[in-house]
XYZ file of C-alpha atoms in Angstrom:
494
model
C 0.000 0.000 0.000
C 1.123 3.569 -0.567
C 2.814 5.878 1.929
C 2.916 9.648 2.050
C 5.603 11.802 3.587
C 5.232 15.581 3.484
C 7.387 18.466 4.619
C 5.484 21.756 4.769
C 6.802 25.295 4.818
C 4.752 28.473 5.095
C 3.316 28.478 1.578
C 3.295 24.960 0.210
C 3.601 21.275 0.965
C 6.219 19.012 -0.676
C 4.758 15.537 -1.034
C 6.507 12.274 -1.803
C 4.063 9.575 -2.811
C 5.248 6.029 -2.712
C 3.054 3.068 -3.522
C 1.098 1.208 -6.118
C -1.926 2.389 -8.069
C -4.722 -0.141 -7.967
C -6.709 1.650 -10.599
C -3.995 1.046 -13.218
C -3.370 -2.680 -13.939
C -0.376 -1.812 -16.103
C 1.603 -0.384 -13.179
C 2.463 -2.925 -10.482
C 5.814 -1.753 -9.179
C 6.518 0.952 -6.611
C 7.073 4.427 -7.908
C 8.204 7.871 -6.652
C 6.831 11.268 -7.515
C 7.499 14.743 -6.139
C 5.068 17.652 -6.374
C 4.254 20.920 -4.691
C 0.709 21.158 -3.342
C -0.938 24.411 -2.312
C -2.739 23.139 0.750
C -3.401 20.254 3.079
C -6.805 19.900 1.462
C -5.079 19.138 -1.845
C -2.868 16.671 -0.028
C -5.983 14.862 1.135
C -7.411 14.824 -2.387
C -4.207 13.478 -3.890
C -3.922 10.827 -1.223
C -7.450 9.614 -1.913
C -6.450 8.840 -5.498
C -4.260 6.061 -4.110
C -7.197 4.347 -2.362
C -6.014 5.373 1.079
C -6.946 7.786 3.852
C -4.568 10.648 4.535
C -4.133 11.536 8.191
C -2.207 14.750 8.711
C -0.806 15.965 12.005
C 0.826 19.277 12.816
C 2.630 20.692 15.833
C 1.217 24.171 15.346
C -1.552 26.066 13.577
C -1.118 26.863 9.904
C -2.390 30.353 10.727
C 1.003 31.124 12.276
C 3.097 33.121 9.806
C 6.065 31.397 8.221
C 5.989 28.462 10.640
C 7.589 25.154 9.647
C 5.344 22.136 9.918
C 6.267 18.479 9.834
C 3.488 16.290 8.538
C 3.505 12.543 8.305
C 0.629 10.556 6.955
C 0.174 6.867 6.413
C -2.227 5.575 3.829
C -3.845 2.444 5.140
C -6.474 0.003 3.955
C -8.946 -2.057 5.932
C -6.200 -4.588 6.658
C -3.542 -2.115 7.769
C -3.392 -0.150 11.007
C -3.093 3.636 10.717
C -0.398 5.238 12.830
C 1.386 8.516 13.350
C 4.046 9.766 15.687
C 2.811 13.370 15.707
C -0.325 14.513 17.590
C -2.489 17.489 16.641
C -2.455 20.150 19.327
C -5.008 22.559 17.774
C -7.525 22.383 14.946
C -6.562 24.227 11.801
C -8.593 27.423 11.379
C -8.797 29.952 8.577
C -7.087 33.306 8.958
C -9.465 36.167 9.652
C -8.696 39.857 9.440
C -11.169 41.455 11.858
C -14.055 40.018 13.884
C -17.018 41.841 15.429
C -17.915 40.145 18.704
C -21.252 40.454 20.510
C -19.863 41.591 23.855
C -21.430 41.832 27.312
C -18.338 42.216 29.485
C -19.008 38.988 31.352
C -16.578 36.121 31.795
C -17.455 34.267 28.593
C -17.155 37.176 26.171
C -14.073 38.505 27.976
C -12.367 35.173 27.333
C -13.569 34.993 23.738
C -11.557 38.107 22.836
C -8.068 36.586 23.389
C -9.284 33.219 22.124
C -10.241 34.768 18.774
C -6.898 36.542 18.514
C -4.982 33.384 19.375
C -6.865 31.001 17.115
C -7.726 33.208 14.148
C -4.931 35.783 14.240
C -7.445 38.610 13.976
C -8.298 41.973 15.444
C -11.407 41.941 17.647
C -13.982 44.721 17.679
C -16.359 44.334 20.604
C -19.956 45.375 20.045
C -22.559 46.074 22.713
C -26.194 46.857 21.984
C -28.253 48.851 24.434
C -31.688 47.232 24.266
C -32.742 48.404 27.686
C -30.834 45.934 29.849
C -29.970 48.684 32.332
C -27.197 51.226 32.786
C -25.254 48.988 35.186
C -24.726 46.461 32.403
C -22.955 49.103 30.311
C -20.634 50.603 32.935
C -16.892 50.156 32.362
C -17.321 48.067 29.220
C -14.717 49.867 27.108
C -11.993 49.379 29.704
C -12.930 45.702 30.089
C -12.937 45.111 26.342
C -9.533 46.687 25.762
C -8.059 44.920 28.787
C -9.144 41.647 27.187
C -7.325 42.559 23.971
C -10.031 44.186 21.829
C -8.942 46.996 19.531
C -12.139 48.959 20.170
C -15.648 48.845 21.643
C -18.708 50.004 19.720
C -21.905 50.714 21.681
C -25.211 51.510 19.976
C -28.480 52.564 21.587
C -31.087 50.355 19.900
C -33.962 50.857 22.336
C -36.284 52.866 20.099
C -35.538 50.687 17.072
C -36.057 47.559 19.162
C -39.506 48.605 20.355
C -40.714 50.283 17.154
C -39.466 47.807 14.534
C -39.471 44.496 16.418
C -41.652 44.548 19.546
C -44.596 46.500 18.143
C -44.931 44.389 14.957
C -45.076 41.267 17.143
C -47.601 42.992 19.382
C -49.744 43.944 16.383
C -49.575 40.367 15.111
C -50.565 38.934 18.503
C -47.503 36.672 18.455
C -47.273 34.466 21.548
C -45.123 31.320 21.600
C -46.682 28.186 23.095
C -49.578 30.029 24.763
C -47.470 32.065 27.179
C -44.100 33.371 26.014
C -44.127 36.956 24.738
C -40.840 36.454 22.837
C -38.654 38.894 24.775
C -35.280 37.346 23.947
C -36.416 36.145 20.522
C -37.207 39.686 19.351
C -33.990 41.175 20.732
C -31.538 38.896 18.937
C -32.277 39.971 15.344
C -31.999 43.691 16.146
C -28.614 43.050 17.811
C -27.390 40.800 14.995
C -28.493 43.344 12.381
C -26.478 46.037 14.164
C -23.452 43.700 14.223
C -23.670 43.300 10.456
C -23.791 47.090 10.125
C -20.768 47.505 12.405
C -18.853 44.829 10.481
C -19.364 46.864 7.328
C -18.342 50.099 9.060
C -15.081 48.742 10.488
C -14.210 46.487 7.548
C -14.596 43.183 9.399
C -14.776 39.886 7.563
C -16.368 37.908 10.401
C -18.768 38.093 13.339
C -18.806 36.096 16.557
C -21.122 35.413 19.496
C -20.935 33.692 22.878
C -24.074 31.551 22.558
C -23.851 27.927 23.622
C -24.501 25.003 21.315
C -27.610 23.982 23.265
C -29.683 27.142 23.057
C -31.886 29.029 20.630
C -29.808 32.201 20.437
C -27.066 30.728 18.263
C -29.694 30.106 15.581
C -31.251 33.558 15.931
C -27.919 35.335 15.563
C -26.624 33.264 12.696
C -29.807 33.237 10.597
C -29.754 37.027 10.755
C -26.096 37.072 9.690
C -26.899 34.750 6.784
C -29.870 36.842 5.680
C -28.147 40.228 5.796
C -24.586 39.401 4.739
C -23.896 35.786 3.697
C -20.249 36.673 2.945
C -19.414 37.147 6.628
C -17.710 34.261 8.390
C -19.338 33.261 11.686
C -17.307 32.083 14.674
C -19.082 30.366 17.584
C -16.400 29.571 20.191
C -18.668 27.403 22.374
C -18.930 24.978 19.459
C -15.162 24.943 18.909
C -13.072 25.479 22.010
C -12.117 23.098 24.801
C -13.464 25.306 27.588
C -16.255 23.373 29.285
C -17.296 25.582 32.172
C -16.684 28.580 34.402
C -13.508 27.212 36.020
C -11.931 26.497 32.632
C -12.809 30.003 31.492
C -11.274 31.584 34.601
C -8.092 29.556 34.118
C -7.871 30.617 30.469
C -8.417 34.248 31.450
C -5.626 34.157 34.009
C -3.275 32.489 31.549
C -3.869 35.273 29.033
C -3.829 38.131 31.575
C -7.510 38.898 31.046
C -9.156 40.594 34.043
C -11.779 38.218 35.411
C -15.042 40.063 36.124
C -15.358 40.476 39.870
C -19.139 40.723 39.915
C -20.911 38.013 41.845
C -22.019 35.159 39.627
C -25.796 34.848 39.597
C -27.184 31.399 40.289
C -29.641 32.047 37.450
C -29.087 32.569 33.764
C -30.821 35.844 32.975
C -31.547 37.921 29.906
C -32.921 41.430 30.311
C -34.106 44.031 27.864
C -36.781 46.709 27.685
C -39.505 44.122 27.040
C -38.794 41.460 29.657
C -36.511 39.673 32.097
C -36.013 35.915 31.845
C -34.756 33.514 34.512
C -33.398 29.999 33.904
C -31.182 27.523 35.734
C -30.502 26.438 39.318
C -33.679 25.276 41.108
C -35.761 26.198 38.047
C -34.266 23.241 36.194
C -36.676 21.050 38.151
C -40.171 21.971 36.877
C -41.637 20.881 40.216
C -39.840 23.627 42.169
C -41.592 26.896 42.933
C -39.470 29.964 42.084
C -37.903 31.749 45.036
C -39.590 35.010 45.984
C -36.328 36.993 45.831
C -35.597 35.864 42.262
C -37.887 38.429 40.643
C -36.416 41.805 39.743
C -38.939 43.708 37.576
C -42.108 43.028 39.536
C -43.243 42.795 43.147
C -44.990 39.747 44.527
C -48.716 40.230 43.761
C -49.417 39.663 47.463
C -47.265 42.694 48.271
C -48.771 44.902 45.559
C -50.907 47.937 46.547
C -54.335 47.196 47.980
C -55.891 49.783 45.669
C -56.174 49.160 41.902
C -54.666 51.525 39.363
C -56.319 52.452 36.073
C -54.393 53.135 32.873
C -55.601 54.193 29.451
C -53.704 53.014 26.368
C -54.123 54.900 23.079
C -53.683 52.794 19.931
C -53.383 53.735 16.250
C -53.544 51.011 13.567
C -52.717 48.291 16.093
C -49.721 50.158 17.555
C -49.712 51.756 21.063
C -48.967 55.486 20.958
C -50.066 57.030 24.254
C -50.454 56.457 27.991
C -53.208 58.229 29.900
C -53.704 60.685 27.041
C -50.011 61.577 26.664
C -48.206 60.673 23.426
C -44.901 58.925 24.096
C -42.109 57.404 22.023
C -42.231 53.593 21.776
C -39.371 53.003 24.229
C -40.608 55.610 26.705
C -44.152 54.227 26.637
C -42.939 50.702 27.324
C -40.536 51.857 30.030
C -43.278 53.683 31.928
C -45.642 50.728 31.685
C -42.902 48.440 33.011
C -42.667 50.597 36.108
C -46.447 50.795 36.577
C -47.049 47.110 35.894
C -44.084 46.038 37.982
C -45.364 47.648 41.151
C -48.669 45.799 40.743
C -47.033 42.406 40.142
C -48.178 42.217 36.504
C -46.715 39.932 33.852
C -45.181 36.932 35.633
C -45.281 33.599 33.838
C -43.719 30.219 34.588
C -43.543 27.811 31.673
C -41.913 24.738 30.189
C -41.185 25.431 26.532
C -39.854 23.505 23.573
C -36.542 24.912 22.406
C -35.803 25.054 18.707
C -32.925 22.584 19.118
C -35.307 19.909 20.418
C -35.046 19.887 24.202
C -37.521 21.214 26.720
C -36.533 23.982 29.108
C -38.195 25.688 32.046
C -38.131 29.456 32.274
C -39.716 32.183 34.361
C -40.427 35.495 32.648
C -41.329 38.980 33.832
C -43.056 41.128 31.212
C -45.078 43.779 33.053
C -45.447 46.457 30.371
C -45.761 43.935 27.571
C -48.588 42.098 29.301
C -50.541 45.351 29.661
C -50.028 46.237 25.997
C -51.000 42.791 24.713
C -54.231 42.919 26.681
C -55.037 46.399 25.386
C -54.440 45.628 21.696
C -56.396 42.372 21.737
C -59.323 44.004 23.496
C -59.481 46.817 20.963
C -59.519 44.235 18.159
C -62.698 42.808 19.658
C -64.356 46.044 18.528
C -62.679 46.558 15.170
C -62.284 43.075 13.629
C -65.027 40.687 12.536
C -65.175 37.027 13.518
C -63.526 35.497 10.431
C -60.749 38.063 10.423
C -59.945 37.438 14.074
C -59.872 33.680 13.486
C -57.496 33.954 10.518
C -55.330 36.488 12.331
C -55.066 34.262 15.419
C -54.132 31.232 13.311
C -51.385 33.185 11.515
C -50.170 34.613 14.811
C -49.123 31.104 15.886
C -46.908 30.721 12.818
C -45.635 34.273 13.185
C -44.550 33.511 16.755
C -42.824 30.288 15.677
C -40.840 32.141 13.011
C -39.711 34.798 15.482
C -38.828 32.216 18.133
C -36.799 30.270 15.550
C -34.777 33.324 14.525
C -36.411 33.757 11.112
C -37.130 37.465 11.523
C -35.760 38.320 8.081
C -37.493 35.390 6.429
C -39.725 36.512 3.514
C -42.595 34.539 5.035
C -42.570 36.580 8.246
C -42.238 39.791 6.293
C -45.219 38.824 4.122
C -47.268 37.895 7.170
C -46.353 41.226 8.719
C -47.728 43.009 5.657
C -51.000 41.142 6.201
C -51.061 42.080 9.890
C -50.413 45.736 9.068
C -53.233 45.823 6.537
C -55.776 43.936 8.633
C -55.266 46.151 11.700
C -55.368 49.522 9.948
C -58.774 50.197 11.565
C -57.649 49.052 15.029
C -57.536 52.576 16.373
C -58.948 53.774 19.671
C -58.281 53.448 23.382
C -58.583 50.819 26.096
C -58.889 51.372 29.841
C -57.396 48.693 32.090
C -57.474 48.017 35.817
C -54.282 46.712 37.416
C -54.663 44.932 40.722
C -52.409 42.439 42.511
C -51.028 40.685 39.441
C -54.151 40.872 37.282
C -55.057 43.006 34.269
C -58.751 43.461 33.543
C -60.462 45.573 30.908
C -62.953 48.198 32.017
C -63.601 50.062 28.756
C -62.862 50.246 25.028
C -63.524 52.926 22.406
C -62.895 53.113 18.663
C -64.116 55.322 15.817
C -64.074 52.159 13.686
C -66.028 50.007 16.114
C -68.223 47.326 14.533
C -70.267 47.253 17.692
C -73.635 48.991 17.264
C -75.731 49.527 20.347
C -78.886 49.977 18.292
C -78.366 46.519 16.794
C -77.060 44.686 19.862
C -79.712 46.061 22.223
C -82.441 43.708 23.383
C -84.899 46.375 22.371
C -86.579 45.965 18.983
C -85.078 47.979 16.143
C -85.383 48.592 12.421
C -82.013 47.084 11.398
C -82.438 43.684 13.011
C -85.805 41.942 12.735
C -85.929 39.133 15.272
C -88.390 37.207 13.111
C -85.629 36.752 10.510
C -83.810 34.456 12.907
C -86.256 31.593 12.281
C -85.281 31.201 8.623
C -81.588 31.583 9.442
C -81.744 28.839 12.073
C -83.536 26.465 9.671
C -80.878 26.935 6.987
C -77.950 26.930 9.388
C -79.164 23.724 11.021
C -80.119 21.930 7.812
C -77.143 19.477 7.820
C -77.998 18.415 11.381
C -81.687 17.865 10.470
C -80.771 15.789 7.419
C -78.441 13.566 9.459
C -81.097 13.040 12.126
C -83.697 12.199 9.476
C -81.352 9.634 7.926
C -80.736 7.938 11.289
C -84.498 7.715 11.930
C -85.269 6.448 8.429
C -87.321 9.478 7.507
């Protein structure tokens, strides 16, 4: 059987092939040939022509400039045993110029910065999106990023864009995932990923990176957005590549590379916060039988501790989109922020659910969405005035698919965009106001008004009127019930 010996320098691989070619019956003796190959991939292709499997090992990454590499490969068949004296220390990775990293300043993303530089030989531009996670999350980020080895930090305030272009369309569509989840994290990921693509263009980056694990939904949401908006960008997901398996490994790597380890206390929960919601996962919540601890919640008070007096709020809505609170016009982000504060003090918007992740597993999460819960109730109640029965039924059926697309990270999918055009058109008459009563965790509707209301008191009243003749109901009932009468007649032999 054939053998391959290769000596590689920085730019090419010299290969000596020695063996017999089974595919050519005319050549039976051993032969020698020498050729320069441009890459290890070509080495593998050439080796396969000799009916063997090429196994290449290197002492260092080929991304290192002008490094000398010794490669030995043995072509074996099903009777021979493959062997090599050299062991791979690191996987071979392509050389990148500049990477934009979704950066939070926590342990994971702080470690990713030097890891990218070490394994891809690239500059790292850290990017942080302000989607309403709180000012404390943004403090000292630039110093942390540069101390980790980043060349710069870019921060963008996306709060108004997040609410106006992502949250409100979902609200208008009535998108709720698996009966409960108001899609807080799902809506935030595409607006962040879109901004990363924009930053990559601005700084001349050829790749983007994120710190999402290989078990969650967020990796899909980020990467589908990258694919949709700039398919030429390379995507690096360290959690799917590196050997770090947990917090202790990450701390050890950070110390080894002189990266300041964040000194903030590690939460026992995995949390994600933005202007729409706050999610809690992990620790005791991993057992669905455990009740959440009272001190876990951060956006809302325990309903038992809420004020003993109800509070009334009035939400103004134009074409399915909230525009005002108690008669005062507010920007999207400001409106939501104020409702979060009001709803939070009344214990509004807590849900506890077991959901099906996109990757196949079930997970248990607890969500706080005070302002969002108030807005969802208001919009749906106004639709009860402005939409007819068939329209509501079709809209509700499409809302399920809409929510699935958003949850799965397909925000920029043409299907969702087409469905959004339908939602925009169908709710153009959903204009008016809704008055709600907030009391100890509950939201109840006390009044609705709309200039486009399909509700007519003169028709709906029990009093007789000219528009609706009660005697007409007899003929309607006979026709409407005809299939049931025919079936009954058949069963009785009539």
